[in-house]
Amino acid sequence: MGKSQKADKLRKLNSAYIMMYFSALESRGLKVLPTHRVINNLPDVKLCSLKQALADYFIIEDFNNYKDLSQRLTSAKTSEHFFGLYLGNKIFYLLKLKKTTKKTARHTRGTYKDLDVVILHSLIFKKILGIKEENSRDQQILYTREENLAIQLVNSKKYQAAFFMNPPRPRQISAISESLQKMPHKSTYFYPKPLSGLVINKLAMESEAHVAF
């Protein structure tokens, strides 16, 4: 069977098609939501010395509730890198990357170097906490978009620390795409998403019904 015949056969298969949705990246209705990280299985030594280790790279501010932390977190300017941290006991911390340590924190070049998620994983997770790359995907880190869930998991002692993120800016995502690279793991969550449901062809005895999701 020649290439053209294979292509014709493939076009007749339902599996050869996929539904896609396009939206302008600059659209006001399109949002990128942050994905927060909740950590467990940290050695007690690492956990106890975490604030001291972070102070070498970040300016640290304390807050008594998440609402105040969230307002401060989202106030970050384009050139600033802010992170939220919760270790329990109803005390929240804002981590503001020091200007003098920006070059140290950026372990990558090009468009990747300004992504908060890259700084979080390379500087805090890898360098300070010693979390290995193979453990950073779902084994030692829980990813969630729900701040309350992250806080509850730390309060329940099931997890030890929660890191809160700002979402990447649309222009950063665009720059990564234009350079033919992929965004880091769990770094983009576009909202709103297209509605999904069940579609059924008209049922008839002489024809086969097709179901698609």
PDB file of C-alpha atoms in Angstrom:
ATOM      1  CA  MET A   1       0.000   0.000   0.000  1.00  0.00           C
ATOM      2  CA  GLY A   2       1.443   3.361  -1.059  1.00  0.00           C
ATOM      3  CA  LYS A   3       1.738   6.462   1.118  1.00  0.00           C
ATOM      4  CA  SER A   4      -1.237   8.159  -0.543  1.00  0.00           C
ATOM      5  CA  GLN A   5      -3.432   5.092   0.021  1.00  0.00           C
ATOM      6  CA  LYS A   6      -2.383   4.926   3.682  1.00  0.00           C
ATOM      7  CA  ALA A   7      -3.177   8.621   4.073  1.00  0.00           C
ATOM      8  CA  ASP A   8      -6.624   8.153   2.504  1.00  0.00           C
ATOM      9  CA  LYS A   9      -7.337   5.215   4.804  1.00  0.00           C
ATOM     10  CA  LEU A  10      -6.185   7.178   7.840  1.00  0.00           C
ATOM     11  CA  ARG A  11      -8.436  10.126   6.960  1.00  0.00           C
ATOM     12  CA  LYS A  12     -11.452   7.826   7.069  1.00  0.00           C
ATOM     13  CA  LEU A  13     -10.742   6.802  10.666  1.00  0.00           C
ATOM     14  CA  ASN A  14     -12.377   8.754  13.489  1.00  0.00           C
ATOM     15  CA  SER A  15      -9.154   8.407  15.485  1.00  0.00           C
ATOM     16  CA  ALA A  16      -7.326  10.510  12.892  1.00  0.00           C
ATOM     17  CA  TYR A  17      -9.160  13.648  14.022  1.00  0.00           C
ATOM     18  CA  ILE A  18      -9.131  15.677  17.190  1.00  0.00           C
ATOM     19  CA  MET A  19     -11.278  18.578  18.341  1.00  0.00           C
ATOM     20  CA  MET A  20      -9.314  21.755  18.999  1.00  0.00           C
ATOM     21  CA  TYR A  21     -10.168  25.119  20.485  1.00  0.00           C
ATOM     22  CA  PHE A  22      -8.307  28.310  19.606  1.00  0.00           C
ATOM     23  CA  SER A  23      -8.302  31.531  21.589  1.00  0.00           C
ATOM     24  CA  ALA A  24      -6.256  34.697  21.323  1.00  0.00           C
ATOM     25  CA  LEU A  25      -3.590  34.657  24.029  1.00  0.00           C
ATOM     26  CA  GLU A  26      -4.237  38.357  24.662  1.00  0.00           C
ATOM     27  CA  SER A  27      -7.984  37.845  25.163  1.00  0.00           C
ATOM     28  CA  ARG A  28      -9.292  39.476  28.353  1.00  0.00           C
ATOM     29  CA  GLY A  29     -11.489  36.476  29.040  1.00  0.00           C
ATOM     30  CA  LEU A  30      -8.586  34.027  28.989  1.00  0.00           C
ATOM     31  CA  LYS A  31      -6.751  33.494  32.262  1.00  0.00           C
ATOM     32  CA  VAL A  32      -3.752  31.451  33.317  1.00  0.00           C
ATOM     33  CA  LEU A  33      -4.262  30.088  36.824  1.00  0.00           C
ATOM     34  CA  PRO A  34      -1.375  29.170  39.141  1.00  0.00           C
ATOM     35  CA  THR A  35      -0.573  25.615  40.183  1.00  0.00           C
ATOM     36  CA  HIS A  36       0.732  25.443  43.748  1.00  0.00           C
ATOM     37  CA  ARG A  37       3.121  22.851  45.205  1.00  0.00           C
ATOM     38  CA  VAL A  38       2.732  20.911  48.465  1.00  0.00           C
ATOM     39  CA  ILE A  39       5.787  19.008  49.730  1.00  0.00           C
ATOM     40  CA  ASN A  40       6.270  15.936  51.921  1.00  0.00           C
ATOM     41  CA  ASN A  41       9.020  13.476  52.903  1.00  0.00           C
ATOM     42  CA  LEU A  42      11.489  16.227  53.764  1.00  0.00           C
ATOM     43  CA  PRO A  43      14.183  15.411  56.353  1.00  0.00           C
ATOM     44  CA  ASP A  44      13.591  17.249  59.648  1.00  0.00           C
ATOM     45  CA  VAL A  45      17.002  18.906  59.344  1.00  0.00           C
ATOM     46  CA  LYS A  46      16.069  20.427  55.980  1.00  0.00           C
ATOM     47  CA  LEU A  47      12.695  21.584  57.259  1.00  0.00           C
ATOM     48  CA  CYS A  48      14.060  23.184  60.439  1.00  0.00           C
ATOM     49  CA  SER A  49      16.752  25.102  58.559  1.00  0.00           C
ATOM     50  CA  LEU A  50      14.536  26.044  55.609  1.00  0.00           C
ATOM     51  CA  LYS A  51      13.805  29.642  56.623  1.00  0.00           C
ATOM     52  CA  GLN A  52      17.455  30.321  57.355  1.00  0.00           C
ATOM     53  CA  ALA A  53      18.511  28.851  54.018  1.00  0.00           C
ATOM     54  CA  LEU A  54      15.860  30.843  52.149  1.00  0.00           C
ATOM     55  CA  ALA A  55      17.008  34.080  53.801  1.00  0.00           C
ATOM     56  CA  ASP A  56      20.250  33.879  51.805  1.00  0.00           C
ATOM     57  CA  TYR A  57      18.296  34.330  48.578  1.00  0.00           C
ATOM     58  CA  PHE A  58      14.985  35.926  49.537  1.00  0.00           C
ATOM     59  CA  ILE A  59      13.571  38.821  51.524  1.00  0.00           C
ATOM     60  CA  ILE A  60      11.026  37.181  53.853  1.00  0.00           C
ATOM     61  CA  GLU A  61       7.819  38.812  55.098  1.00  0.00           C
ATOM     62  CA  ASP A  62       5.407  37.272  57.642  1.00  0.00           C
ATOM     63  CA  PHE A  63       1.598  37.239  57.449  1.00  0.00           C
ATOM     64  CA  ASN A  64      -1.089  35.968  59.822  1.00  0.00           C
ATOM     65  CA  ASN A  65      -3.490  34.808  57.098  1.00  0.00           C
ATOM     66  CA  TYR A  66      -3.494  33.681  53.497  1.00  0.00           C
ATOM     67  CA  LYS A  67      -5.644  36.589  52.271  1.00  0.00           C
ATOM     68  CA  ASP A  68      -2.976  39.154  53.137  1.00  0.00           C
ATOM     69  CA  LEU A  69      -0.260  36.934  51.690  1.00  0.00           C
ATOM     70  CA  SER A  70      -2.234  36.492  48.468  1.00  0.00           C
ATOM     71  CA  GLN A  71      -2.644  40.242  47.998  1.00  0.00           C
ATOM     72  CA  ARG A  72       1.079  40.760  48.462  1.00  0.00           C
ATOM     73  CA  LEU A  73       1.921  37.795  46.233  1.00  0.00           C
ATOM     74  CA  THR A  74      -0.121  39.078  43.299  1.00  0.00           C
ATOM     75  CA  SER A  75       1.383  42.569  43.611  1.00  0.00           C
ATOM     76  CA  ALA A  76       4.659  41.373  42.084  1.00  0.00           C
ATOM     77  CA  LYS A  77       5.903  43.501  39.208  1.00  0.00           C
ATOM     78  CA  THR A  78       7.104  42.074  35.908  1.00  0.00           C
ATOM     79  CA  SER A  79      10.743  42.005  37.007  1.00  0.00           C
ATOM     80  CA  GLU A  80      10.012  40.578  40.483  1.00  0.00           C
ATOM     81  CA  HIS A  81       9.761  36.970  41.629  1.00  0.00           C
ATOM     82  CA  PHE A  82       7.437  36.340  44.596  1.00  0.00           C
ATOM     83  CA  PHE A  83       6.534  33.029  46.227  1.00  0.00           C
ATOM     84  CA  GLY A  84       4.271  32.153  49.134  1.00  0.00           C
ATOM     85  CA  LEU A  85       5.235  29.618  51.798  1.00  0.00           C
ATOM     86  CA  TYR A  86       3.203  27.927  54.528  1.00  0.00           C
ATOM     87  CA  LEU A  87       4.779  25.644  57.132  1.00  0.00           C
ATOM     88  CA  GLY A  88       1.834  25.469  59.513  1.00  0.00           C
ATOM     89  CA  ASN A  89       0.917  27.247  62.769  1.00  0.00           C
ATOM     90  CA  LYS A  90      -1.128  29.834  60.818  1.00  0.00           C
ATOM     91  CA  ILE A  91       1.973  31.798  59.793  1.00  0.00           C
ATOM     92  CA  PHE A  92       2.451  32.548  56.099  1.00  0.00           C
ATOM     93  CA  TYR A  93       5.610  33.821  54.451  1.00  0.00           C
ATOM     94  CA  LEU A  94       6.237  35.861  51.332  1.00  0.00           C
ATOM     95  CA  LEU A  95       9.529  35.073  49.617  1.00  0.00           C
ATOM     96  CA  LYS A  96      10.814  37.909  47.453  1.00  0.00           C
ATOM     97  CA  LEU A  97      13.881  37.026  45.398  1.00  0.00           C
ATOM     98  CA  LYS A  98      16.739  39.421  46.140  1.00  0.00           C
ATOM     99  CA  LYS A  99      18.068  41.409  43.195  1.00  0.00           C
ATOM    100  CA  THR A 100      21.608  40.466  44.187  1.00  0.00           C
ATOM    101  CA  THR A 101      20.839  36.757  43.870  1.00  0.00           C
ATOM    102  CA  LYS A 102      18.826  36.736  40.630  1.00  0.00           C
ATOM    103  CA  LYS A 103      21.770  35.498  38.574  1.00  0.00           C
ATOM    104  CA  THR A 104      22.450  32.752  41.118  1.00  0.00           C
ATOM    105  CA  ALA A 105      18.820  31.669  41.045  1.00  0.00           C
ATOM    106  CA  ARG A 106      18.635  31.460  37.269  1.00  0.00           C
ATOM    107  CA  HIS A 107      20.147  28.122  36.331  1.00  0.00           C
ATOM    108  CA  THR A 108      18.916  28.254  32.743  1.00  0.00           C
ATOM    109  CA  ARG A 109      19.336  30.594  29.821  1.00  0.00           C
ATOM    110  CA  GLY A 110      17.019  32.238  27.350  1.00  0.00           C
ATOM    111  CA  THR A 111      13.285  32.481  27.883  1.00  0.00           C
ATOM    112  CA  TYR A 112      13.263  29.929  30.713  1.00  0.00           C
ATOM    113  CA  LYS A 113      15.339  31.995  33.133  1.00  0.00           C
ATOM    114  CA  ASP A 114      12.535  34.421  34.062  1.00  0.00           C
ATOM    115  CA  LEU A 115       9.891  31.794  34.847  1.00  0.00           C
ATOM    116  CA  ASP A 116       8.945  31.605  38.526  1.00  0.00           C
ATOM    117  CA  VAL A 117       8.431  27.855  38.286  1.00  0.00           C
ATOM    118  CA  VAL A 118      12.008  27.371  37.053  1.00  0.00           C
ATOM    119  CA  ILE A 119      13.410  29.423  39.940  1.00  0.00           C
ATOM    120  CA  LEU A 120      11.243  27.537  42.437  1.00  0.00           C
ATOM    121  CA  HIS A 121      12.310  24.102  41.249  1.00  0.00           C
ATOM    122  CA  SER A 122      15.978  24.810  40.532  1.00  0.00           C
ATOM    123  CA  LEU A 123      16.800  27.040  43.505  1.00  0.00           C
ATOM    124  CA  ILE A 124      14.400  26.059  46.298  1.00  0.00           C
ATOM    125  CA  PHE A 125      13.525  22.453  45.525  1.00  0.00           C
ATOM    126  CA  LYS A 126      16.791  21.225  44.028  1.00  0.00           C
ATOM    127  CA  LYS A 127      19.496  23.387  45.618  1.00  0.00           C
ATOM    128  CA  ILE A 128      18.039  24.174  49.058  1.00  0.00           C
ATOM    129  CA  LEU A 129      15.771  21.187  49.759  1.00  0.00           C
ATOM    130  CA  GLY A 130      17.708  18.610  47.757  1.00  0.00           C
ATOM    131  CA  ILE A 131      14.655  17.237  45.963  1.00  0.00           C
ATOM    132  CA  LYS A 132      15.825  15.139  43.037  1.00  0.00           C
ATOM    133  CA  GLU A 133      14.400  15.690  39.571  1.00  0.00           C
ATOM    134  CA  GLU A 134      12.898  12.194  39.451  1.00  0.00           C
ATOM    135  CA  ASN A 135      10.993  12.896  42.689  1.00  0.00           C
ATOM    136  CA  SER A 136       9.677  16.291  41.606  1.00  0.00           C
ATOM    137  CA  ARG A 137       6.888  14.832  39.502  1.00  0.00           C
ATOM    138  CA  ASP A 138       4.034  13.712  41.715  1.00  0.00           C
ATOM    139  CA  GLN A 139       6.086  11.518  44.099  1.00  0.00           C
ATOM    140  CA  GLN A 140       7.283  14.069  46.640  1.00  0.00           C
ATOM    141  CA  ILE A 141       5.264  17.001  45.344  1.00  0.00           C
ATOM    142  CA  LEU A 142       1.496  17.370  45.151  1.00  0.00           C
ATOM    143  CA  TYR A 143       0.247  19.850  42.551  1.00  0.00           C
ATOM    144  CA  THR A 144      -2.989  21.712  43.223  1.00  0.00           C
ATOM    145  CA  ARG A 145      -4.795  24.853  42.121  1.00  0.00           C
ATOM    146  CA  GLU A 146      -6.703  25.055  45.412  1.00  0.00           C
ATOM    147  CA  GLU A 147      -5.008  27.193  48.056  1.00  0.00           C
ATOM    148  CA  ASN A 148      -7.328  25.959  50.815  1.00  0.00           C
ATOM    149  CA  LEU A 149      -6.465  22.338  50.056  1.00  0.00           C
ATOM    150  CA  ALA A 150      -2.743  23.094  50.256  1.00  0.00           C
ATOM    151  CA  ILE A 151      -3.222  24.786  53.637  1.00  0.00           C
ATOM    152  CA  GLN A 152      -5.381  21.928  54.964  1.00  0.00           C
ATOM    153  CA  LEU A 153      -2.810  19.316  53.938  1.00  0.00           C
ATOM    154  CA  VAL A 154      -0.084  21.123  55.886  1.00  0.00           C
ATOM    155  CA  ASN A 155      -2.348  21.662  58.906  1.00  0.00           C
ATOM    156  CA  SER A 156      -3.224  17.953  58.918  1.00  0.00           C
ATOM    157  CA  LYS A 157       0.507  17.057  58.967  1.00  0.00           C
ATOM    158  CA  LYS A 158       0.075  14.944  55.832  1.00  0.00           C
ATOM    159  CA  TYR A 159       2.394  17.378  54.058  1.00  0.00           C
ATOM    160  CA  GLN A 160       5.117  19.605  55.462  1.00  0.00           C
ATOM    161  CA  ALA A 161       5.174  22.733  53.320  1.00  0.00           C
ATOM    162  CA  ALA A 162       3.056  24.528  50.747  1.00  0.00           C
ATOM    163  CA  PHE A 163       4.510  26.846  48.116  1.00  0.00           C
ATOM    164  CA  PHE A 164       2.128  29.285  46.434  1.00  0.00           C
ATOM    165  CA  MET A 165       2.787  30.551  42.926  1.00  0.00           C
ATOM    166  CA  ASN A 166       1.922  33.388  40.611  1.00  0.00           C
ATOM    167  CA  PRO A 167       0.886  32.153  37.151  1.00  0.00           C
ATOM    168  CA  PRO A 168       3.190  32.727  34.166  1.00  0.00           C
ATOM    169  CA  ARG A 169       2.377  35.799  32.106  1.00  0.00           C
ATOM    170  CA  PRO A 170       0.921  35.287  28.607  1.00  0.00           C
ATOM    171  CA  ARG A 171       3.939  36.924  26.967  1.00  0.00           C
ATOM    172  CA  GLN A 172       6.221  34.402  28.706  1.00  0.00           C
ATOM    173  CA  ILE A 173       4.176  31.492  27.371  1.00  0.00           C
ATOM    174  CA  SER A 174       4.223  33.051  23.913  1.00  0.00           C
ATOM    175  CA  ALA A 175       8.010  33.499  24.030  1.00  0.00           C
ATOM    176  CA  ILE A 176       8.527  29.860  25.039  1.00  0.00           C
ATOM    177  CA  SER A 177       6.274  28.673  22.199  1.00  0.00           C
ATOM    178  CA  GLU A 178       7.956  30.887  19.615  1.00  0.00           C
ATOM    179  CA  SER A 179      11.334  29.449  20.612  1.00  0.00           C
ATOM    180  CA  LEU A 180       9.890  25.957  19.940  1.00  0.00           C
ATOM    181  CA  GLN A 181      10.198  24.905  23.581  1.00  0.00           C
ATOM    182  CA  LYS A 182       7.714  23.411  26.027  1.00  0.00           C
ATOM    183  CA  MET A 183       6.571  25.029  29.236  1.00  0.00           C
ATOM    184  CA  PRO A 184       7.802  23.288  32.411  1.00  0.00           C
ATOM    185  CA  HIS A 185       5.742  20.571  34.074  1.00  0.00           C
ATOM    186  CA  LYS A 186       2.503  21.808  35.700  1.00  0.00           C
ATOM    187  CA  SER A 187       3.119  25.461  34.865  1.00  0.00           C
ATOM    188  CA  THR A 188       0.062  26.394  32.786  1.00  0.00           C
ATOM    189  CA  TYR A 189      -3.632  26.010  33.439  1.00  0.00           C
ATOM    190  CA  PHE A 190      -5.769  27.985  31.040  1.00  0.00           C
ATOM    191  CA  TYR A 191      -9.233  29.053  32.136  1.00  0.00           C
ATOM    192  CA  PRO A 192     -12.004  28.880  31.102  1.00  0.00           C
ATOM    193  CA  LYS A 193     -11.831  25.533  29.364  1.00  0.00           C
ATOM    194  CA  PRO A 194     -14.304  24.419  26.667  1.00  0.00           C
ATOM    195  CA  LEU A 195     -17.339  22.591  27.972  1.00  0.00           C
ATOM    196  CA  SER A 196     -17.302  18.833  27.458  1.00  0.00           C
ATOM    197  CA  GLY A 197     -20.164  16.385  27.360  1.00  0.00           C
ATOM    198  CA  LEU A 198     -21.714  13.396  25.679  1.00  0.00           C
ATOM    199  CA  VAL A 199     -22.680  13.497  22.004  1.00  0.00           C
ATOM    200  CA  ILE A 200     -24.778  10.699  20.503  1.00  0.00           C
ATOM    201  CA  ASN A 201     -25.773  10.262  16.878  1.00  0.00           C
ATOM    202  CA  LYS A 202     -29.427   9.821  16.043  1.00  0.00           C
ATOM    203  CA  LEU A 203     -30.325   6.243  16.949  1.00  0.00           C
ATOM    204  CA  ALA A 204     -31.697   4.109  14.127  1.00  0.00           C
ATOM    205  CA  MET A 205     -32.017   0.368  13.659  1.00  0.00           C
ATOM    206  CA  GLU A 206     -30.245   0.372  10.303  1.00  0.00           C
ATOM    207  CA  SER A 207     -27.337   2.585  11.377  1.00  0.00           C
ATOM    208  CA  GLU A 208     -24.682   2.237  14.016  1.00  0.00           C
ATOM    209  CA  ALA A 209     -24.668   4.785  16.828  1.00  0.00           C
ATOM    210  CA  HIS A 210     -21.404   6.502  17.576  1.00  0.00           C
ATOM    211  CA  VAL A 211     -20.563   7.979  20.949  1.00  0.00           C
ATOM    212  CA  ALA A 212     -17.909  10.652  21.402  1.00  0.00           C
ATOM    213  CA  PHE A 213     -16.617  12.486  24.451  1.00  0.00           C
TER     214      PHE A 213
END
